[in-house]
Amino acid sequence: MENSNPIPSLFEWAGGMPAFENLFDKFYDKVLTDDILEPVFKHMSAQHRLHVAHFVAEVLGGPKLYSESEGSHFLMIQKHLAKHLTQQHRKRWMELLLETADELQLPDDPEFRSAFMAYLEWGTRIAVLNSNQDNTDEDPNMPMPKWDWGVPGGPYKG
């Protein structure tokens, strides 16, 4: 029996690639005017915001734009090495990203935000850990992380 209402990916529920590209574009505009984060990101490449949008979108079930043409999970880890990020940086990054998500009206149902927050918490904490190392012994062929709805199992459909 076919399910007539398949559960969408987090990527689909959020609004697809336009939603992620817009989210990270507006977010990094804020980062570059923030006293805490601007010193960390002021030298980022012009493509940084797009790469991050594609990375997060892929992790949340979107197309493999990042891993097939822009990088890999291993490369993302390498980009964070020796950046010496702190919990203050991480918390401010999270705060600005969630503020931007609210302003752009990304879905705010508890199920989506729970899964979205869980990935962001995990990813930013990994970034801080990696940023305080000079090298990594991770497998260069490690797969991209994959995140889904977790315990709620899908979006709230009221």
PDB file of N, CA, C and O in Angstrom, residues 24-82:
ATOM      1  N   PHE A  24      21.175  31.519   4.728  1.00  0.00           N
ATOM      2  CA  PHE A  24      22.594  31.738   5.001  1.00  0.00           C
ATOM      3  C   PHE A  24      23.108  33.044   4.403  1.00  0.00           C
ATOM      4  O   PHE A  24      24.042  33.640   4.940  1.00  0.00           O
ATOM      5  N   ASP A  25      22.481  33.525   3.366  1.00  0.00           N
ATOM      6  CA  ASP A  25      22.856  34.827   2.821  1.00  0.00           C
ATOM      7  C   ASP A  25      22.535  35.937   3.827  1.00  0.00           C
ATOM      8  O   ASP A  25      23.392  36.753   4.170  1.00  0.00           O
ATOM      9  N   LYS A  26      21.314  35.933   4.335  1.00  0.00           N
ATOM     10  CA  LYS A  26      20.903  36.952   5.327  1.00  0.00           C
ATOM     11  C   LYS A  26      21.664  36.776   6.643  1.00  0.00           C
ATOM     12  O   LYS A  26      22.046  37.750   7.288  1.00  0.00           O
ATOM     13  N   PHE A  27      21.883  35.527   7.030  1.00  0.00           N
ATOM     14  CA  PHE A  27      22.614  35.246   8.261  1.00  0.00           C
ATOM     15  C   PHE A  27      24.032  35.808   8.200  1.00  0.00           C
ATOM     16  O   PHE A  27      24.480  36.491   9.120  1.00  0.00           O
ATOM     17  N   TYR A  28      24.747  35.540   7.114  1.00  0.00           N
ATOM     18  CA  TYR A  28      26.133  36.015   7.039  1.00  0.00           C
ATOM     19  C   TYR A  28      26.204  37.536   6.883  1.00  0.00           C
ATOM     20  O   TYR A  28      27.214  38.146   7.269  1.00  0.00           O
ATOM     21  N   ASP A  29      25.152  38.176   6.391  1.00  0.00           N
ATOM     22  CA  ASP A  29      25.099  39.654   6.438  1.00  0.00           C
ATOM     23  C   ASP A  29      25.162  40.110   7.894  1.00  0.00           C
ATOM     24  O   ASP A  29      25.876  41.059   8.226  1.00  0.00           O
ATOM     25  N   LYS A  30      24.425  39.426   8.762  1.00  0.00           N
ATOM     26  CA  LYS A  30      24.432  39.762  10.196  1.00  0.00           C
ATOM     27  C   LYS A  30      25.784  39.456  10.836  1.00  0.00           C
ATOM     28  O   LYS A  30      26.278  40.232  11.648  1.00  0.00           O
ATOM     29  N   VAL A  31      26.347  38.310  10.480  1.00  0.00           N
ATOM     30  CA  VAL A  31      27.642  37.899  11.035  1.00  0.00           C
ATOM     31  C   VAL A  31      28.693  38.973  10.794  1.00  0.00           C
ATOM     32  O   VAL A  31      29.495  39.297  11.671  1.00  0.00           O
ATOM     33  N   LEU A  32      28.678  39.548   9.604  1.00  0.00           N
ATOM     34  CA  LEU A  32      29.709  40.530   9.245  1.00  0.00           C
ATOM     35  C   LEU A  32      29.538  41.878   9.931  1.00  0.00           C
ATOM     36  O   LEU A  32      30.416  42.732   9.826  1.00  0.00           O
ATOM     37  N   THR A  33      28.445  42.056  10.663  1.00  0.00           N
ATOM     38  CA  THR A  33      28.269  43.284  11.447  1.00  0.00           C
ATOM     39  C   THR A  33      28.241  42.993  12.947  1.00  0.00           C
ATOM     40  O   THR A  33      27.968  43.881  13.746  1.00  0.00           O
ATOM     41  N   ASP A  34      28.541  41.755  13.309  1.00  0.00           N
ATOM     42  CA  ASP A  34      28.482  41.335  14.707  1.00  0.00           C
ATOM     43  C   ASP A  34      29.854  41.456  15.366  1.00  0.00           C
ATOM     44  O   ASP A  34      30.859  40.971  14.824  1.00  0.00           O
ATOM     45  N   ASP A  35      29.900  42.061  16.544  1.00  0.00           N
ATOM     46  CA  ASP A  35      31.173  42.266  17.240  1.00  0.00           C
ATOM     47  C   ASP A  35      31.893  40.961  17.580  1.00  0.00           C
ATOM     48  O   ASP A  35      33.124  40.907  17.569  1.00  0.00           O
ATOM     49  N   ILE A  36      31.139  39.918  17.883  1.00  0.00           N
ATOM     50  CA  ILE A  36      31.753  38.646  18.281  1.00  0.00           C
ATOM     51  C   ILE A  36      32.200  37.835  17.061  1.00  0.00           C
ATOM     52  O   ILE A  36      33.289  37.265  17.055  1.00  0.00           O
ATOM     53  N   LEU A  37      31.368  37.779  16.024  1.00  0.00           N
ATOM     54  CA  LEU A  37      31.637  36.894  14.896  1.00  0.00           C
ATOM     55  C   LEU A  37      32.379  37.530  13.723  1.00  0.00           C
ATOM     56  O   LEU A  37      33.059  36.828  12.972  1.00  0.00           O
ATOM     57  N   GLU A  38      32.269  38.814  13.565  1.00  0.00           N
ATOM     58  CA  GLU A  38      32.924  39.462  12.420  1.00  0.00           C
ATOM     59  C   GLU A  38      34.422  39.190  12.361  1.00  0.00           C
ATOM     60  O   GLU A  38      34.945  38.883  11.278  1.00  0.00           O
ATOM     61  N   PRO A  39      35.146  39.235  13.480  1.00  0.00           N
ATOM     62  CA  PRO A  39      36.585  38.938  13.384  1.00  0.00           C
ATOM     63  C   PRO A  39      36.893  37.526  12.877  1.00  0.00           C
ATOM     64  O   PRO A  39      37.914  37.314  12.227  1.00  0.00           O
ATOM     65  N   VAL A  40      36.009  36.589  13.146  1.00  0.00           N
ATOM     66  CA  VAL A  40      36.216  35.206  12.709  1.00  0.00           C
ATOM     67  C   VAL A  40      35.930  35.044  11.221  1.00  0.00           C
ATOM     68  O   VAL A  40      36.609  34.294  10.529  1.00  0.00           O
ATOM     69  N   PHE A  41      34.937  35.771  10.722  1.00  0.00           N
ATOM     70  CA  PHE A  41      34.444  35.551   9.363  1.00  0.00           C
ATOM     71  C   PHE A  41      34.787  36.645   8.360  1.00  0.00           C
ATOM     72  O   PHE A  41      34.448  36.523   7.184  1.00  0.00           O
ATOM     73  N   LYS A  42      35.480  37.675   8.782  1.00  0.00           N
ATOM     74  CA  LYS A  42      35.704  38.811   7.881  1.00  0.00           C
ATOM     75  C   LYS A  42      36.492  38.456   6.623  1.00  0.00           C
ATOM     76  O   LYS A  42      36.384  39.151   5.618  1.00  0.00           O
ATOM     77  N   HIS A  43      37.243  37.374   6.657  1.00  0.00           N
ATOM     78  CA  HIS A  43      38.036  36.986   5.478  1.00  0.00           C
ATOM     79  C   HIS A  43      37.441  35.799   4.729  1.00  0.00           C
ATOM     80  O   HIS A  43      38.114  35.202   3.893  1.00  0.00           O
ATOM     81  N   MET A  44      36.170  35.482   5.010  1.00  0.00           N
ATOM     82  CA  MET A  44      35.565  34.339   4.321  1.00  0.00           C
ATOM     83  C   MET A  44      35.452  34.626   2.828  1.00  0.00           C
ATOM     84  O   MET A  44      35.306  35.771   2.406  1.00  0.00           O
ATOM     85  N   SER A  45      35.498  33.567   2.052  1.00  0.00           N
ATOM     86  CA  SER A  45      35.405  33.703   0.602  1.00  0.00           C
ATOM     87  C   SER A  45      34.003  34.155   0.209  1.00  0.00           C
ATOM     88  O   SER A  45      33.040  33.998   0.967  1.00  0.00           O
ATOM     89  N   ALA A  46      33.892  34.669  -0.986  1.00  0.00           N
ATOM     90  CA  ALA A  46      32.591  35.094  -1.507  1.00  0.00           C
ATOM     91  C   ALA A  46      31.626  33.913  -1.603  1.00  0.00           C
ATOM     92  O   ALA A  46      30.410  34.102  -1.542  1.00  0.00           O
ATOM     93  N   GLN A  47      32.165  32.708  -1.747  1.00  0.00           N
ATOM     94  CA  GLN A  47      31.323  31.513  -1.892  1.00  0.00           C
ATOM     95  C   GLN A  47      30.979  30.842  -0.558  1.00  0.00           C
ATOM     96  O   GLN A  47      30.193  29.893  -0.532  1.00  0.00           O
ATOM     97  N   HIS A  48      31.540  31.335   0.552  1.00  0.00           N
ATOM     98  CA  HIS A  48      31.356  30.677   1.841  1.00  0.00           C
ATOM     99  C   HIS A  48      29.883  30.480   2.188  1.00  0.00           C
ATOM    100  O   HIS A  48      29.466  29.365   2.531  1.00  0.00           O
ATOM    101  N   ARG A  49      29.101  31.512   2.100  1.00  0.00           N
ATOM    102  CA  ARG A  49      27.695  31.419   2.515  1.00  0.00           C
ATOM    103  C   ARG A  49      26.926  30.406   1.671  1.00  0.00           C
ATOM    104  O   ARG A  49      26.073  29.681   2.179  1.00  0.00           O
ATOM    105  N   LEU A  50      27.246  30.342   0.385  1.00  0.00           N
ATOM    106  CA  LEU A  50      26.593  29.381  -0.500  1.00  0.00           C
ATOM    107  C   LEU A  50      27.034  27.954  -0.172  1.00  0.00           C
ATOM    108  O   LEU A  50      26.201  27.030  -0.127  1.00  0.00           O
ATOM    109  N   HIS A  51      28.317  27.770   0.099  1.00  0.00           N
ATOM    110  CA  HIS A  51      28.807  26.442   0.471  1.00  0.00           C
ATOM    111  C   HIS A  51      28.155  25.953   1.766  1.00  0.00           C
ATOM    112  O   HIS A  51      27.771  24.784   1.867  1.00  0.00           O
ATOM    113  N   VAL A  52      28.026  26.836   2.746  1.00  0.00           N
ATOM    114  CA  VAL A  52      27.399  26.440   4.009  1.00  0.00           C
ATOM    115  C   VAL A  52      25.920  26.106   3.775  1.00  0.00           C
ATOM    116  O   VAL A  52      25.409  25.113   4.301  1.00  0.00           O
ATOM    117  N   ALA A  53      25.239  26.916   2.966  1.00  0.00           N
ATOM    118  CA  ALA A  53      23.834  26.632   2.642  1.00  0.00           C
ATOM    119  C   ALA A  53      23.702  25.262   1.997  1.00  0.00           C
ATOM    120  O   ALA A  53      22.822  24.462   2.360  1.00  0.00           O
ATOM    121  N   HIS A  54      24.581  24.966   1.049  1.00  0.00           N
ATOM    122  CA  HIS A  54      24.527  23.676   0.352  1.00  0.00           C
ATOM    123  C   HIS A  54      24.881  22.521   1.287  1.00  0.00           C
ATOM    124  O   HIS A  54      24.288  21.442   1.197  1.00  0.00           O
ATOM    125  N   PHE A  55      25.851  22.731   2.170  1.00  0.00           N
ATOM    126  CA  PHE A  55      26.242  21.698   3.130  1.00  0.00           C
ATOM    127  C   PHE A  55      25.065  21.361   4.044  1.00  0.00           C
ATOM    128  O   PHE A  55      24.674  20.190   4.179  1.00  0.00           O
ATOM    129  N   VAL A  56      24.487  22.379   4.679  1.00  0.00           N
ATOM    130  CA  VAL A  56      23.388  22.151   5.628  1.00  0.00           C
ATOM    131  C   VAL A  56      22.183  21.563   4.897  1.00  0.00           C
ATOM    132  O   VAL A  56      21.541  20.628   5.397  1.00  0.00           O
ATOM    133  N   ALA A  57      21.880  22.073   3.714  1.00  0.00           N
ATOM    134  CA  ALA A  57      20.753  21.545   2.940  1.00  0.00           C
ATOM    135  C   ALA A  57      20.953  20.056   2.647  1.00  0.00           C
ATOM    136  O   ALA A  57      20.015  19.256   2.779  1.00  0.00           O
ATOM    137  N   GLU A  58      22.164  19.679   2.255  1.00  0.00           N
ATOM    138  CA  GLU A  58      22.439  18.271   1.966  1.00  0.00           C
ATOM    139  C   GLU A  58      22.281  17.408   3.212  1.00  0.00           C
ATOM    140  O   GLU A  58      21.678  16.335   3.156  1.00  0.00           O
ATOM    141  N   VAL A  59      22.796  17.871   4.331  1.00  0.00           N
ATOM    142  CA  VAL A  59      22.677  17.117   5.585  1.00  0.00           C
ATOM    143  C   VAL A  59      21.205  16.889   5.932  1.00  0.00           C
ATOM    144  O   VAL A  59      20.827  15.827   6.420  1.00  0.00           O
ATOM    145  N   LEU A  60      20.360  17.866   5.636  1.00  0.00           N
ATOM    146  CA  LEU A  60      18.944  17.791   6.000  1.00  0.00           C
ATOM    147  C   LEU A  60      18.090  17.151   4.908  1.00  0.00           C
ATOM    148  O   LEU A  60      16.860  17.255   4.940  1.00  0.00           O
ATOM    149  N   GLY A  61      18.737  16.489   3.950  1.00  0.00           N
ATOM    150  CA  GLY A  61      17.990  15.722   2.954  1.00  0.00           C
ATOM    151  C   GLY A  61      17.914  16.328   1.578  1.00  0.00           C
ATOM    152  O   GLY A  61      17.194  15.818   0.716  1.00  0.00           O
ATOM    153  N   GLY A  62      18.650  17.410   1.345  1.00  0.00           N
ATOM    154  CA  GLY A  62      18.635  18.056   0.038  1.00  0.00           C
ATOM    155  C   GLY A  62      19.589  17.410  -0.950  1.00  0.00           C
ATOM    156  O   GLY A  62      20.232  16.395  -0.643  1.00  0.00           O
ATOM    157  N   PRO A  63      19.686  17.999  -2.131  1.00  0.00           N
ATOM    158  CA  PRO A  63      20.567  17.435  -3.162  1.00  0.00           C
ATOM    159  C   PRO A  63      22.028  17.480  -2.738  1.00  0.00           C
ATOM    160  O   PRO A  63      22.420  18.271  -1.884  1.00  0.00           O
ATOM    161  N   LYS A  64      22.829  16.645  -3.370  1.00  0.00           N
ATOM    162  CA  LYS A  64      24.241  16.502  -3.006  1.00  0.00           C
ATOM    163  C   LYS A  64      25.116  17.544  -3.715  1.00  0.00           C
ATOM    164  O   LYS A  64      26.182  17.219  -4.226  1.00  0.00           O
ATOM    165  N   LEU A  65      24.687  18.789  -3.693  1.00  0.00           N
ATOM    166  CA  LEU A  65      25.470  19.860  -4.325  1.00  0.00           C
ATOM    167  C   LEU A  65      26.829  20.021  -3.679  1.00  0.00           C
ATOM    168  O   LEU A  65      27.843  20.182  -4.352  1.00  0.00           O
ATOM    169  N   TYR A  66      26.831  20.002  -2.345  1.00  0.00           N
ATOM    170  CA  TYR A  66      28.099  20.216  -1.639  1.00  0.00           C
ATOM    171  C   TYR A  66      29.050  19.049  -1.876  1.00  0.00           C
ATOM    172  O   TYR A  66      30.182  19.243  -2.329  1.00  0.00           O
ATOM    173  N   SER A  67      28.616  17.848  -1.594  1.00  0.00           N
ATOM    174  CA  SER A  67      29.530  16.707  -1.640  1.00  0.00           C
ATOM    175  C   SER A  67      29.927  16.318  -3.061  1.00  0.00           C
ATOM    176  O   SER A  67      30.976  15.718  -3.260  1.00  0.00           O
ATOM    177  N   GLU A  68      29.127  16.651  -4.045  1.00  0.00           N
ATOM    178  CA  GLU A  68      29.468  16.260  -5.412  1.00  0.00           C
ATOM    179  C   GLU A  68      30.229  17.327  -6.191  1.00  0.00           C
ATOM    180  O   GLU A  68      30.811  17.022  -7.222  1.00  0.00           O
ATOM    181  N   SER A  69      30.228  18.585  -5.688  1.00  0.00           N
ATOM    182  CA  SER A  69      30.945  19.604  -6.460  1.00  0.00           C
ATOM    183  C   SER A  69      31.671  20.661  -5.633  1.00  0.00           C
ATOM    184  O   SER A  69      32.438  21.442  -6.188  1.00  0.00           O
ATOM    185  N   GLU A  70      31.464  20.690  -4.318  1.00  0.00           N
ATOM    186  CA  GLU A  70      32.043  21.770  -3.527  1.00  0.00           C
ATOM    187  C   GLU A  70      32.968  21.298  -2.424  1.00  0.00           C
ATOM    188  O   GLU A  70      33.791  22.079  -1.948  1.00  0.00           O
ATOM    189  N   GLY A  71      32.827  20.053  -1.983  1.00  0.00           N
ATOM    190  CA  GLY A  71      33.662  19.610  -0.878  1.00  0.00           C
ATOM    191  C   GLY A  71      33.213  18.277  -0.342  1.00  0.00           C
ATOM    192  O   GLY A  71      32.611  17.480  -1.039  1.00  0.00           O
ATOM    193  N   SER A  72      33.469  18.049   0.930  1.00  0.00           N
ATOM    194  CA  SER A  72      33.120  16.801   1.615  1.00  0.00           C
ATOM    195  C   SER A  72      33.036  17.106   3.101  1.00  0.00           C
ATOM    196  O   SER A  72      33.432  18.187   3.546  1.00  0.00           O
ATOM    197  N   HIS A  73      32.550  16.134   3.847  1.00  0.00           N
ATOM    198  CA  HIS A  73      32.522  16.332   5.296  1.00  0.00           C
ATOM    199  C   HIS A  73      33.947  16.481   5.830  1.00  0.00           C
ATOM    200  O   HIS A  73      34.225  17.329   6.677  1.00  0.00           O
ATOM    201  N   PHE A  74      34.860  15.683   5.293  1.00  0.00           N
ATOM    202  CA  PHE A  74      36.262  15.778   5.693  1.00  0.00           C
ATOM    203  C   PHE A  74      36.818  17.178   5.401  1.00  0.00           C
ATOM    204  O   PHE A  74      37.494  17.774   6.240  1.00  0.00           O
ATOM    205  N   LEU A  75      36.513  17.719   4.239  1.00  0.00           N
ATOM    206  CA  LEU A  75      36.986  19.062   3.890  1.00  0.00           C
ATOM    207  C   LEU A  75      36.386  20.111   4.825  1.00  0.00           C
ATOM    208  O   LEU A  75      37.075  21.060   5.225  1.00  0.00           O
ATOM    209  N   MET A  76      35.117  19.930   5.192  1.00  0.00           N
ATOM    210  CA  MET A  76      34.497  20.875   6.127  1.00  0.00           C
ATOM    211  C   MET A  76      35.219  20.828   7.467  1.00  0.00           C
ATOM    212  O   MET A  76      35.476  21.872   8.073  1.00  0.00           O
ATOM    213  N   ILE A  77      35.572  19.643   7.919  1.00  0.00           N
ATOM    214  CA  ILE A  77      36.336  19.521   9.172  1.00  0.00           C
ATOM    215  C   ILE A  77      37.670  20.245   9.033  1.00  0.00           C
ATOM    216  O   ILE A  77      38.062  21.023   9.908  1.00  0.00           O
ATOM    217  N   GLN A  78      38.366  20.015   7.930  1.00  0.00           N
ATOM    218  CA  GLN A  78      39.667  20.661   7.715  1.00  0.00           C
ATOM    219  C   GLN A  78      39.557  22.181   7.728  1.00  0.00           C
ATOM    220  O   GLN A  78      40.449  22.861   8.236  1.00  0.00           O
ATOM    221  N   LYS A  79      38.482  22.718   7.184  1.00  0.00           N
ATOM    222  CA  LYS A  79      38.314  24.174   7.141  1.00  0.00           C
ATOM    223  C   LYS A  79      38.196  24.787   8.532  1.00  0.00           C
ATOM    224  O   LYS A  79      38.450  25.967   8.707  1.00  0.00           O
ATOM    225  N   HIS A  80      37.816  23.985   9.504  1.00  0.00           N
ATOM    226  CA  HIS A  80      37.666  24.496  10.867  1.00  0.00           C
ATOM    227  C   HIS A  80      38.926  24.328  11.720  1.00  0.00           C
ATOM    228  O   HIS A  80      39.023  24.939  12.782  1.00  0.00           O
ATOM    229  N   LEU A  81      39.859  23.517  11.279  1.00  0.00           N
ATOM    230  CA  LEU A  81      41.056  23.269  12.077  1.00  0.00           C
ATOM    231  C   LEU A  81      41.799  24.559  12.397  1.00  0.00           C
ATOM    232  O   LEU A  81      41.931  25.445  11.543  1.00  0.00           O
ATOM    233  N   ALA A  82      42.255  24.665  13.636  1.00  0.00           N
ATOM    234  CA  ALA A  82      43.084  25.772  14.122  1.00  0.00           C
ATOM    235  C   ALA A  82      42.418  27.145  14.003  1.00  0.00           C
ATOM    236  O   ALA A  82      43.098  28.162  13.986  1.00  0.00           O
TER     237      ALA A  82
END
